[in-house]
Short mmCIF file of C-alpha atoms and ligand atoms in Angstrom, two decimals:
data_model
loop_
_atom_site.label_atom_id
_atom_site.label_comp_id
_atom_site.label_asym_id
_atom_site.label_seq_id
_atom_site.Cartn_x
_atom_site.Cartn_y
_atom_site.Cartn_z
CA UNK K 1 -124.61 169.54 -29.34
CA UNK K 2 -122.11 171.04 -31.48
CA UNK K 3 -118.52 170.35 -30.72
CA UNK K 4 -115.68 172.88 -30.56
CA UNK K 5 -113.30 172.42 -33.36
CA UNK K 6 -109.91 172.99 -31.97
CA UNK K 7 -108.36 170.54 -34.45
CA UNK K 8 -105.51 172.34 -36.67
CA UNK K 9 -107.98 172.97 -39.57
CA UNK K 10 -110.88 172.86 -40.44
CA UNK K 11 -111.45 175.67 -37.58
CA UNK K 12 -114.92 176.43 -36.32
CA UNK K 13 -117.01 178.68 -38.81
CA UNK K 14 -119.09 181.51 -37.43
CA UNK K 15 -122.83 181.52 -38.21
CA UNK K 16 -122.46 184.42 -40.41
CA UNK K 17 -119.91 182.64 -42.54
CA UNK K 18 -122.19 179.73 -42.48
CA UNK K 19 -125.18 182.11 -43.79
CA UNK K 20 -123.06 183.07 -46.53
CA UNK K 21 -122.53 179.40 -47.28
CA UNK K 22 -126.34 178.73 -47.26
CA UNK K 23 -127.25 181.40 -49.80
CA UNK K 24 -128.51 180.19 -53.19
CA UNK K 25 -126.16 178.56 -55.44
CA UNK K 26 -126.02 181.16 -58.39
CA UNK K 27 -124.45 180.76 -61.73
CA UNK K 28 -120.74 180.21 -61.73
CA UNK K 29 -120.75 183.36 -64.19
CA UNK K 30 -123.19 185.20 -62.56
CA UNK K 31 -123.01 188.77 -61.37
CA UNK K 32 -123.55 187.44 -57.99
CA UNK K 33 -120.56 185.48 -58.33
CA UNK K 34 -118.50 188.03 -59.76
CA UNK K 35 -119.18 190.25 -57.10
CA UNK K 36 -118.24 187.80 -54.36
CA UNK K 37 -115.02 186.51 -56.22
CA UNK K 38 -113.66 190.23 -56.68
CA UNK K 39 -114.31 190.95 -53.09
CA UNK K 40 -112.25 187.82 -51.71
CA UNK K 41 -109.43 188.52 -54.27
CA UNK K 42 -109.33 192.33 -53.33
CA UNK K 43 -109.74 191.43 -49.34
CA UNK K 44 -106.90 188.61 -49.97
CA UNK K 45 -104.37 191.19 -51.46
CA UNK K 46 -105.06 193.26 -48.26
CA UNK K 47 -104.63 190.19 -45.96
CA UNK K 48 -101.21 189.23 -47.41
CA UNK K 49 -100.29 192.94 -47.65
CA UNK K 50 -99.68 193.00 -51.57
CA UNK K 51 -101.05 195.97 -54.25
CA UNK K 52 -99.32 194.08 -57.17
CA UNK K 53 -99.68 190.27 -56.59
CA UNK K 54 -102.60 188.27 -58.26
CA UNK K 55 -104.67 186.17 -56.15
CA UNK K 56 -106.23 182.74 -57.53
CA UNK K 57 -109.23 180.91 -55.50
CA UNK K 58 -110.10 177.65 -57.04
CA UNK K 59 -112.02 174.41 -55.86
CA UNK K 60 -109.58 172.27 -53.84
CA UNK K 61 -107.77 171.83 -50.78
CA UNK K 62 -104.15 173.44 -49.67
CA UNK K 63 -102.55 170.10 -51.18
CA UNK K 64 -103.69 171.62 -54.59
CA UNK K 65 -102.68 174.96 -53.61
CA UNK K 66 -99.01 173.27 -52.60
CA UNK K 67 -98.97 172.02 -56.45
CA UNK K 68 -100.35 175.27 -58.02
CA UNK K 69 -97.51 177.07 -56.33
CA UNK K 70 -94.77 174.69 -57.23
CA UNK K 71 -95.86 173.93 -60.96
CA UNK K 72 -96.15 177.58 -62.03
CA UNK K 73 -93.00 178.74 -61.05
CA UNK K 74 -90.55 175.94 -61.42
CA UNK K 75 -89.00 175.12 -65.02
CA UNK K 76 -88.42 171.45 -65.68
CA UNK K 77 -84.56 172.11 -65.32
CA UNK K 78 -85.14 174.02 -61.80
CA UNK K 79 -83.58 172.83 -58.54
CA UNK K 80 -85.88 173.52 -55.62
CA UNK K 81 -84.83 173.71 -52.18
CA UNK K 82 -87.28 172.48 -49.45
CA UNK K 83 -86.88 173.67 -45.82
CA UNK K 84 -89.43 171.39 -43.88
CA UNK K 85 -90.05 171.58 -40.14
CA UNK K 86 -92.18 168.61 -40.40
CA UNK K 87 -95.32 166.74 -42.12
CA UNK K 88 -96.24 169.35 -44.63
CA UNK K 89 -92.86 170.57 -45.54
CA UNK K 90 -91.99 166.82 -46.41
CA UNK K 91 -95.19 166.72 -48.49
CA UNK K 92 -93.73 169.64 -50.60
CA UNK K 93 -90.61 167.31 -51.38
CA UNK K 94 -93.09 164.46 -52.08
CA UNK K 95 -94.81 166.72 -54.83
CA UNK K 96 -91.56 167.83 -56.15
CA UNK K 97 -90.69 164.13 -56.47
CA UNK K 98 -94.09 163.57 -58.04
CA UNK K 99 -93.98 165.93 -60.56
CA UNK K 100 -89.98 165.03 -61.15
CA UNK K 101 -88.26 167.94 -59.99
CA UNK K 102 -84.73 167.89 -58.97
CA UNK K 103 -85.08 168.92 -55.05
CA UNK K 104 -83.19 168.74 -51.74
CA UNK K 105 -85.06 169.02 -48.54
CA UNK K 106 -83.67 170.24 -45.38
CA UNK K 107 -85.07 169.06 -42.36
CA UNK K 108 -85.37 170.58 -38.72
CA UNK K 109 -85.88 168.10 -36.31
CA UNK K 110 -89.20 168.14 -35.24
CA UNK K 111 -90.50 171.00 -32.91
CA UNK K 112 -87.94 173.34 -34.23
CA UNK K 113 -87.75 175.36 -37.29
CA UNK K 114 -84.81 175.68 -39.87
CA UNK K 115 -82.92 178.67 -38.97
CA UNK K 116 -81.98 181.44 -41.79
CA UNK K 117 -78.34 180.62 -41.65
CA UNK K 118 -78.96 177.54 -42.54
CA UNK K 119 -80.71 178.37 -45.41
CA UNK K 120 -77.78 181.02 -46.09
CA UNK K 121 -75.14 178.15 -45.96
CA UNK K 122 -77.32 176.10 -48.39
CA UNK K 123 -77.30 178.83 -50.92
CA UNK K 124 -73.66 179.43 -50.72
CA UNK K 125 -72.93 175.68 -51.31
CA UNK K 126 -75.53 174.81 -54.29
CA UNK K 127 -77.47 176.50 -56.75
CA UNK K 128 -81.38 176.33 -56.54
CA UNK K 129 -83.53 178.25 -58.33
CA UNK K 130 -86.77 177.92 -56.29
CA UNK K 131 -86.94 177.51 -52.45
CA UNK K 132 -90.20 176.69 -50.55
CA UNK K 133 -91.39 176.83 -46.94
CA UNK K 134 -93.86 175.89 -44.66
CA UNK K 135 -94.57 179.00 -42.82
CA UNK K 136 -96.41 176.89 -39.65
CA UNK K 137 -95.81 173.25 -39.92
CA UNK K 138 -99.20 171.93 -38.65
CA UNK K 139 -97.51 168.33 -37.55
CA UNK K 140 -95.11 170.35 -35.00
CA UNK K 141 -96.22 173.73 -34.48
CA UNK K 142 -93.01 175.14 -35.53
CA UNK K 143 -93.46 178.75 -36.87
CA UNK K 144 -90.23 179.42 -39.72
CA UNK K 145 -88.91 182.84 -39.75
CA UNK K 146 -90.37 183.41 -43.06
CA UNK K 147 -89.35 187.37 -42.94
CA UNK K 148 -85.32 186.10 -41.98
CA UNK K 149 -85.76 183.46 -44.87
CA UNK K 150 -86.95 186.48 -47.18
CA UNK K 151 -84.34 188.80 -46.21
CA UNK K 152 -81.88 186.13 -47.28
CA UNK K 153 -83.57 185.42 -50.63
CA UNK K 154 -84.08 189.22 -51.41
CA UNK K 155 -83.00 190.14 -54.63
CA UNK K 156 -81.51 187.12 -55.51
CA UNK K 157 -83.67 185.96 -58.55
CA UNK K 158 -84.68 182.81 -56.89
CA UNK K 159 -88.65 182.07 -56.51
CA UNK K 160 -89.82 182.01 -52.81
CA UNK K 161 -92.83 180.07 -52.21
CA UNK K 162 -94.29 180.33 -48.81
CA UNK K 163 -96.95 177.35 -47.60
CA UNK K 164 -99.13 179.75 -45.89
CA UNK K 165 -102.01 177.17 -45.05
CA UNK K 166 -101.69 177.28 -41.26
CA UNK K 167 -100.84 180.76 -40.86
CA UNK K 168 -102.18 183.32 -43.85
CA UNK K 169 -104.67 185.56 -42.03
CA UNK K 170 -103.63 184.52 -38.55
CA UNK K 171 -99.79 185.42 -38.63
CA UNK K 172 -98.47 188.57 -40.55
CA UNK K 173 -97.17 187.61 -43.89
CA UNK K 174 -95.85 190.88 -46.18
CA UNK K 175 -95.78 189.66 -49.61
CA UNK K 176 -94.39 192.71 -51.39
CA UNK K 177 -92.05 194.30 -48.28
CA UNK K 178 -90.61 190.70 -47.76
CA UNK K 179 -90.35 189.85 -51.25
CA UNK K 180 -92.61 186.16 -51.30
CA UNK K 181 -93.25 185.42 -54.79
CA UNK K 182 -96.24 182.92 -53.95
CA UNK K 183 -98.29 182.65 -51.02
CA UNK K 184 -100.18 179.43 -51.02
CA UNK K 185 -102.79 178.73 -48.35
CA UNK K 186 -106.29 177.20 -47.97
CA UNK K 187 -109.96 178.64 -46.86
CA UNK K 188 -110.53 176.42 -43.50
CA UNK K 189 -107.69 177.45 -41.48
CA UNK K 190 -107.00 180.99 -40.13
CA UNK K 191 -109.48 182.49 -42.52
CA UNK K 192 -112.29 180.72 -40.68
CA UNK K 193 -113.93 179.44 -43.67
CA UNK K 194 -115.33 175.98 -44.82
CA UNK K 195 -112.96 173.74 -46.43
CA UNK K 196 -112.77 173.35 -50.26
CA UNK K 197 -110.85 176.03 -51.69
CA UNK K 198 -107.00 176.33 -52.85
CA UNK K 199 -106.40 179.86 -52.37
CA UNK K 200 -102.71 181.46 -53.84
CA UNK K 201 -101.19 184.68 -54.71
CA UNK K 202 -98.51 185.10 -57.13
CA UNK K 203 -96.36 188.25 -57.26
CA UNK K 204 -95.75 190.09 -60.42
CA UNK K 205 -92.20 188.15 -60.56
CA UNK K 206 -94.16 184.94 -60.11
CA UNK K 207 -96.41 185.62 -62.89
CA UNK K 208 -93.53 186.65 -65.29
CA UNK K 209 -91.67 183.40 -64.33
CA UNK K 210 -94.93 181.44 -65.40
CA UNK K 211 -95.30 183.30 -68.60
CA UNK K 212 -91.40 182.48 -69.33
CA UNK K 213 -92.34 179.05 -69.05
CA UNK K 214 -93.75 177.38 -72.37
CA UNK K 215 -95.59 174.67 -70.70
CA UNK K 216 -96.12 173.49 -67.10
CA UNK K 217 -96.97 170.05 -65.91
CA UNK K 218 -100.65 171.43 -65.12
CA UNK K 219 -103.68 171.88 -66.37
CA UNK K 220 -106.29 172.49 -63.75
CA UNK K 221 -103.68 174.38 -61.65
CA UNK K 222 -101.98 176.18 -64.33
CA UNK K 223 -102.57 179.90 -63.56
CA UNK K 224 -102.64 181.25 -66.95
CA UNK K 225 -105.86 179.31 -67.78
CA UNK K 226 -107.23 180.92 -64.49
CA UNK K 227 -106.06 184.58 -64.89
CA UNK K 228 -108.61 185.77 -67.38
CA UNK K 229 -111.52 184.64 -65.35
CA UNK K 230 -109.56 186.07 -61.85
CA UNK K 231 -109.66 189.25 -63.72
CA UNK K 232 -113.29 188.90 -65.30
CA UNK K 233 -115.34 186.10 -63.13
CA UNK K 234 -118.11 186.63 -65.60
CA UNK K 235 -115.65 184.41 -68.22
CA UNK K 236 -115.53 180.54 -67.87
CA UNK K 237 -112.42 178.03 -67.47
CA UNK K 238 -113.96 175.50 -64.79
CA UNK K 239 -116.82 175.77 -62.59
CA UNK K 240 -116.19 177.73 -59.08
CA UNK K 241 -116.89 176.20 -55.63
CA UNK K 242 -119.82 178.89 -55.98
CA UNK K 243 -121.18 178.46 -52.21
CA UNK K 244 -117.44 178.06 -50.68
CA UNK K 245 -116.53 181.24 -52.52
CA UNK K 246 -119.59 183.37 -51.17
CA UNK K 247 -118.62 181.93 -47.78
CA UNK K 248 -115.07 182.83 -48.17
CA UNK K 249 -115.50 186.18 -49.36
CA UNK K 250 -117.73 186.59 -46.11
CA UNK K 251 -114.82 185.33 -44.20
CA UNK K 252 -112.45 187.92 -45.56
CA UNK K 253 -114.92 190.68 -45.17
CA UNK K 254 -115.19 189.66 -41.38
CA UNK K 255 -111.21 189.87 -41.43
CA UNK K 256 -110.88 193.46 -42.97
CA UNK K 257 -113.43 194.56 -40.30
CA UNK K 258 -111.63 193.04 -37.26
CA UNK K 259 -108.25 194.88 -38.80
CA UNK K 260 -105.28 192.39 -39.41
CA UNK K 261 -103.14 194.27 -36.80
CA UNK K 262 -105.81 193.36 -34.43
CA UNK K 263 -106.64 189.97 -35.50
CA UNK K 264 -102.69 188.93 -35.62
CA UNK K 265 -102.78 190.13 -31.73
CA UNK K 266 -105.77 188.42 -31.10
CA UNK K 267 -104.15 185.01 -32.44
CA UNK K 268 -100.78 185.77 -30.33
CA UNK K 269 -102.87 186.30 -27.53
CA UNK K 270 -104.92 183.23 -27.81
CA UNK K 271 -101.97 181.04 -28.51
CA UNK K 272 -100.33 182.22 -25.21
CA UNK K 273 -103.37 181.53 -23.41
CA UNK K 274 -103.88 178.10 -24.54
CA UNK K 275 -99.94 177.20 -23.76
CA UNK K 276 -100.24 178.80 -20.35
CA UNK K 277 -103.48 177.07 -19.84
CA UNK K 278 -102.09 173.62 -20.49
CA UNK K 279 -98.89 174.66 -18.97
CA UNK K 280 -100.74 175.23 -15.76
CA UNK K 281 -102.26 171.82 -16.16
CA UNK K 282 -98.81 170.28 -16.36
CA UNK K 283 -98.76 169.68 -20.52
CA UNK K 284 -95.34 171.21 -21.64
CA UNK K 285 -94.98 172.16 -25.32
CA UNK K 286 -93.67 169.92 -27.99
CA UNK K 287 -92.46 173.05 -29.82
CA UNK K 288 -89.39 174.92 -28.92
CA UNK K 289 -89.94 178.28 -27.11
CA UNK K 290 -88.51 180.23 -30.26
CA UNK K 291 -90.38 179.13 -32.71
CA UNK K 292 -94.27 178.83 -30.99
CA UNK K 293 -97.14 179.51 -33.67
CA UNK K 294 -99.75 181.89 -32.77
CA UNK K 295 -102.06 179.50 -34.74
CA UNK K 296 -101.76 176.34 -32.99
CA UNK K 297 -100.28 174.44 -30.25
CA UNK K 298 -98.63 170.92 -29.66
CA UNK K 299 -98.61 169.63 -26.08
CA UNK K 300 -96.62 166.72 -24.61
CA UNK K 301 -98.44 164.39 -22.67
CA UNK K 302 -97.04 163.43 -19.38
CA UNK K 303 -95.60 159.69 -19.23
CA UNK K 304 -98.24 156.92 -19.22
CA UNK K 305 -100.93 159.57 -20.13
CA UNK K 306 -103.55 157.59 -22.34
CA UNK K 307 -104.08 159.58 -25.64
CA UNK K 308 -107.30 157.93 -26.86
CA UNK K 309 -109.20 158.17 -23.77
CA UNK K 310 -108.18 161.55 -23.46
CA UNK K 311 -109.02 162.76 -26.78
CA UNK K 312 -112.29 160.76 -26.70
CA UNK K 313 -113.43 161.80 -23.60
CA UNK K 314 -112.63 165.60 -24.22
CA UNK K 315 -114.85 165.10 -27.38
CA UNK K 316 -117.59 164.16 -25.10
CA UNK K 317 -117.52 167.17 -23.19
CA UNK K 318 -117.82 169.19 -26.42
CA UNK K 319 -114.48 169.73 -27.52
CA UNK K 320 -112.32 168.20 -30.37
CA UNK K 321 -108.47 168.07 -30.40
CA UNK K 322 -106.35 166.18 -32.63
CA UNK K 323 -103.51 163.42 -32.05
CA UNK K 324 -100.14 163.39 -32.95
CA UNK K 325 -98.80 162.43 -36.68
CA UNK K 326 -96.22 159.82 -37.59
CA UNK K 327 -93.35 159.81 -34.99
CA UNK K 328 -95.48 161.89 -32.23
CA UNK K 329 -98.58 159.82 -32.51
CA UNK K 330 -99.77 159.03 -29.04
CA UNK K 331 -97.03 161.44 -27.24
CA UNK K 332 -98.43 164.58 -28.21
CA UNK K 333 -102.07 166.28 -28.84
CA UNK K 334 -102.31 169.03 -31.07
CA UNK K 335 -104.78 172.19 -30.43
CA UNK K 336 -105.46 174.64 -33.43
CA UNK K 337 -106.51 178.17 -32.23
CA UNK K 338 -107.25 180.02 -35.52
CA UNK K 339 -109.76 181.63 -37.29
CA UNK K 340 -112.55 183.41 -35.37
CA UNK K 341 -112.06 181.66 -31.89
CA UNK K 342 -113.56 184.16 -29.18
CA UNK K 343 -112.07 184.18 -25.69
CA UNK K 344 -115.21 182.71 -24.32
CA UNK K 345 -114.57 179.89 -26.66
CA UNK K 346 -111.04 179.57 -25.23
CA UNK K 347 -112.38 179.34 -21.63
CA UNK K 348 -115.18 176.82 -22.46
CA UNK K 349 -112.29 174.62 -23.51
CA UNK K 350 -110.43 174.69 -20.67
CA UNK K 351 -113.55 173.95 -18.53
CA UNK K 352 -114.04 170.92 -20.84
CA UNK K 353 -110.54 170.00 -20.47
CA UNK K 354 -110.45 170.18 -16.86
CA UNK K 355 -113.76 167.98 -16.28
CA UNK K 356 -111.99 165.58 -18.67
CA UNK K 357 -108.88 165.17 -16.72
CA UNK K 358 -110.72 164.91 -13.40
CA UNK K 359 -113.20 162.18 -14.82
CA UNK K 360 -109.63 160.55 -15.89
CA UNK K 361 -108.30 160.47 -12.72
CA UNK K 362 -105.62 163.09 -13.28
CA UNK K 363 -104.23 165.13 -10.37
CA UNK K 364 -103.74 168.76 -11.03
CA UNK K 365 -105.24 171.66 -9.34
CA UNK K 366 -108.82 172.53 -10.29
CA UNK K 367 -109.50 175.88 -11.96
CA UNK K 368 -105.71 176.45 -12.67
CA UNK K 369 -106.09 175.96 -16.49
CA UNK K 370 -108.95 178.33 -16.76
CA UNK K 371 -107.26 181.12 -14.78
CA UNK K 372 -103.89 180.96 -16.34
CA UNK K 373 -105.49 181.16 -19.94
CA UNK K 374 -107.76 184.01 -18.62
CA UNK K 375 -104.66 185.79 -17.70
CA UNK K 376 -103.05 185.69 -20.77
CA UNK K 377 -106.47 186.62 -22.82
CA UNK K 378 -106.44 189.69 -20.84
CA UNK K 379 -102.60 190.20 -21.24
CA UNK K 380 -100.39 192.54 -23.23
CA UNK K 381 -99.16 190.98 -26.39
CA UNK K 382 -96.24 193.45 -27.12
N1 PMP L 401 -99.48 172.85 -45.70
C1 PMP L 401 -99.91 172.95 -44.15
C2 PMP L 401 -98.94 173.68 -43.54
C3 PMP L 401 -101.06 172.30 -43.70
O1 PMP L 401 -101.21 172.32 -42.50
C4 PMP L 401 -101.86 171.40 -44.51
C5 PMP L 401 -103.07 170.81 -44.16
N2 PMP L 401 -103.13 170.55 -42.74
C6 PMP L 401 -101.56 171.32 -45.97
C7 PMP L 401 -100.25 172.06 -46.48
C8 PMP L 401 -102.70 170.49 -46.63
O2 PMP L 401 -103.94 171.21 -46.59
P1 PMP L 401 -104.91 170.33 -47.25
O3 PMP L 401 -105.24 169.14 -46.11
O4 PMP L 401 -106.18 170.97 -47.09
O5 PMP L 401 -104.67 169.72 -48.51
#
C-alpha cells in the first residue's frame, strides 16, 4: 500500500509528475532537456513573480541552494545577519561559519517568528551587508513576516536572501515587488516534485553583486559558471539531473495551470483544515497563532502521549507524519501539507488519525477531526 506522505517534505508526487520522471533519460545537452529546463525556468519566474530575476536549477538539495544563495552574494568582508525561527535558520548560521563569513544570528523562541521591528533595530545598531531569513522554518511551523522584512530592507543596498524551501509555490513570495534578492528553494516541497534539485532565483541586483566579486568560495554553486547554461541549455558545465528536471518542469506546469492565487488559497485552506481537525481531537498548535504557516503544522501531544506509538500506528494506517526536531522531540509531531495535496487526501488523513487514536485508547469524539477539517476545507479563506 502506498502511504500518504505528510512529512514536511518530500511531499507526495502525483502520477503526472512521476510519469515525467519516468520519461527516457535524454542527453543533458539535448533539445528535449533544453526545452524542459527552459520551461521550468520560465515557470519559476512566474511562481516567484519576477520578470528580471534569473533562475538556477541544479542537482542537489535545499542545503545546496542555501550555500548557492549565500556564496554568490556575500563578499569575504561582508557581515551577515541571519534571522532564525528554528533549526533551518540556525543552519544558515552554520553555513556562514563553515565558509568563514562573519555573521550574527538573531533567534526567535521556537514557535515564533522574529518581528520586523527586531530587524529594524538590528540594522540601526550595526552594519550588515547581507540579511538571510527562513520564510517557513520546518522545525517549528513558524512563518516569518517576509514582506515586512522586505519593507524594512528596501532600497537599503543590503542583499536580502529568503529561504523558501518550505514556502515557495505554496505561499506568496513576490520577488520584484518586495525587493527580494535571492529566493532559494528545493523541488521536493511546495512544488510537489521529487527531491534532487536545488533551486534559486537571483535578482538583477544579486547578479550584479556576484559579478562585482572577483572570486567566491564555490565552484559547483558559482552562478557565473551556470549562467551560460541556464541561458542556453545546449551548453555544458556539469551534468543535469535530467529526469528530475523533466519532472520538475511538469510540476511547474501544473502550478501555472492551477493558477498561483488558487494554489496559495488551497494551501491556506488545507493548513486551516489540518489545524482545525487536530484541534477538535485535542492537539493544540505548537506554533503561535500570529505566525502559522500554510504549508505545515506542528502539533503538541497531550501530556503522557506516546510519540513513537502514535506515529508508528498512523504509518500502519497509511499516513506518515514526522516527529519533532531537537528540543521538541517527543513533544510534538509535524504534518506537512504542501504541494498537490487534495481535499480527499486530507480527509483520508483524518480517518487514519482517528483510527489510530482509537486503537491507542485515546479518548476523543469519533468523527470530530474529520468534521472540523471538512468544514474548513469548504470554508472561505479571505
Ligand atoms: N530550509 C528549510 C526551510 C527546510 O525546510 C529544509 C529541509 N527541510 C532545508 C532548508 C534543507 O533542505 P534539504 O533537506 O533539501 O537539504
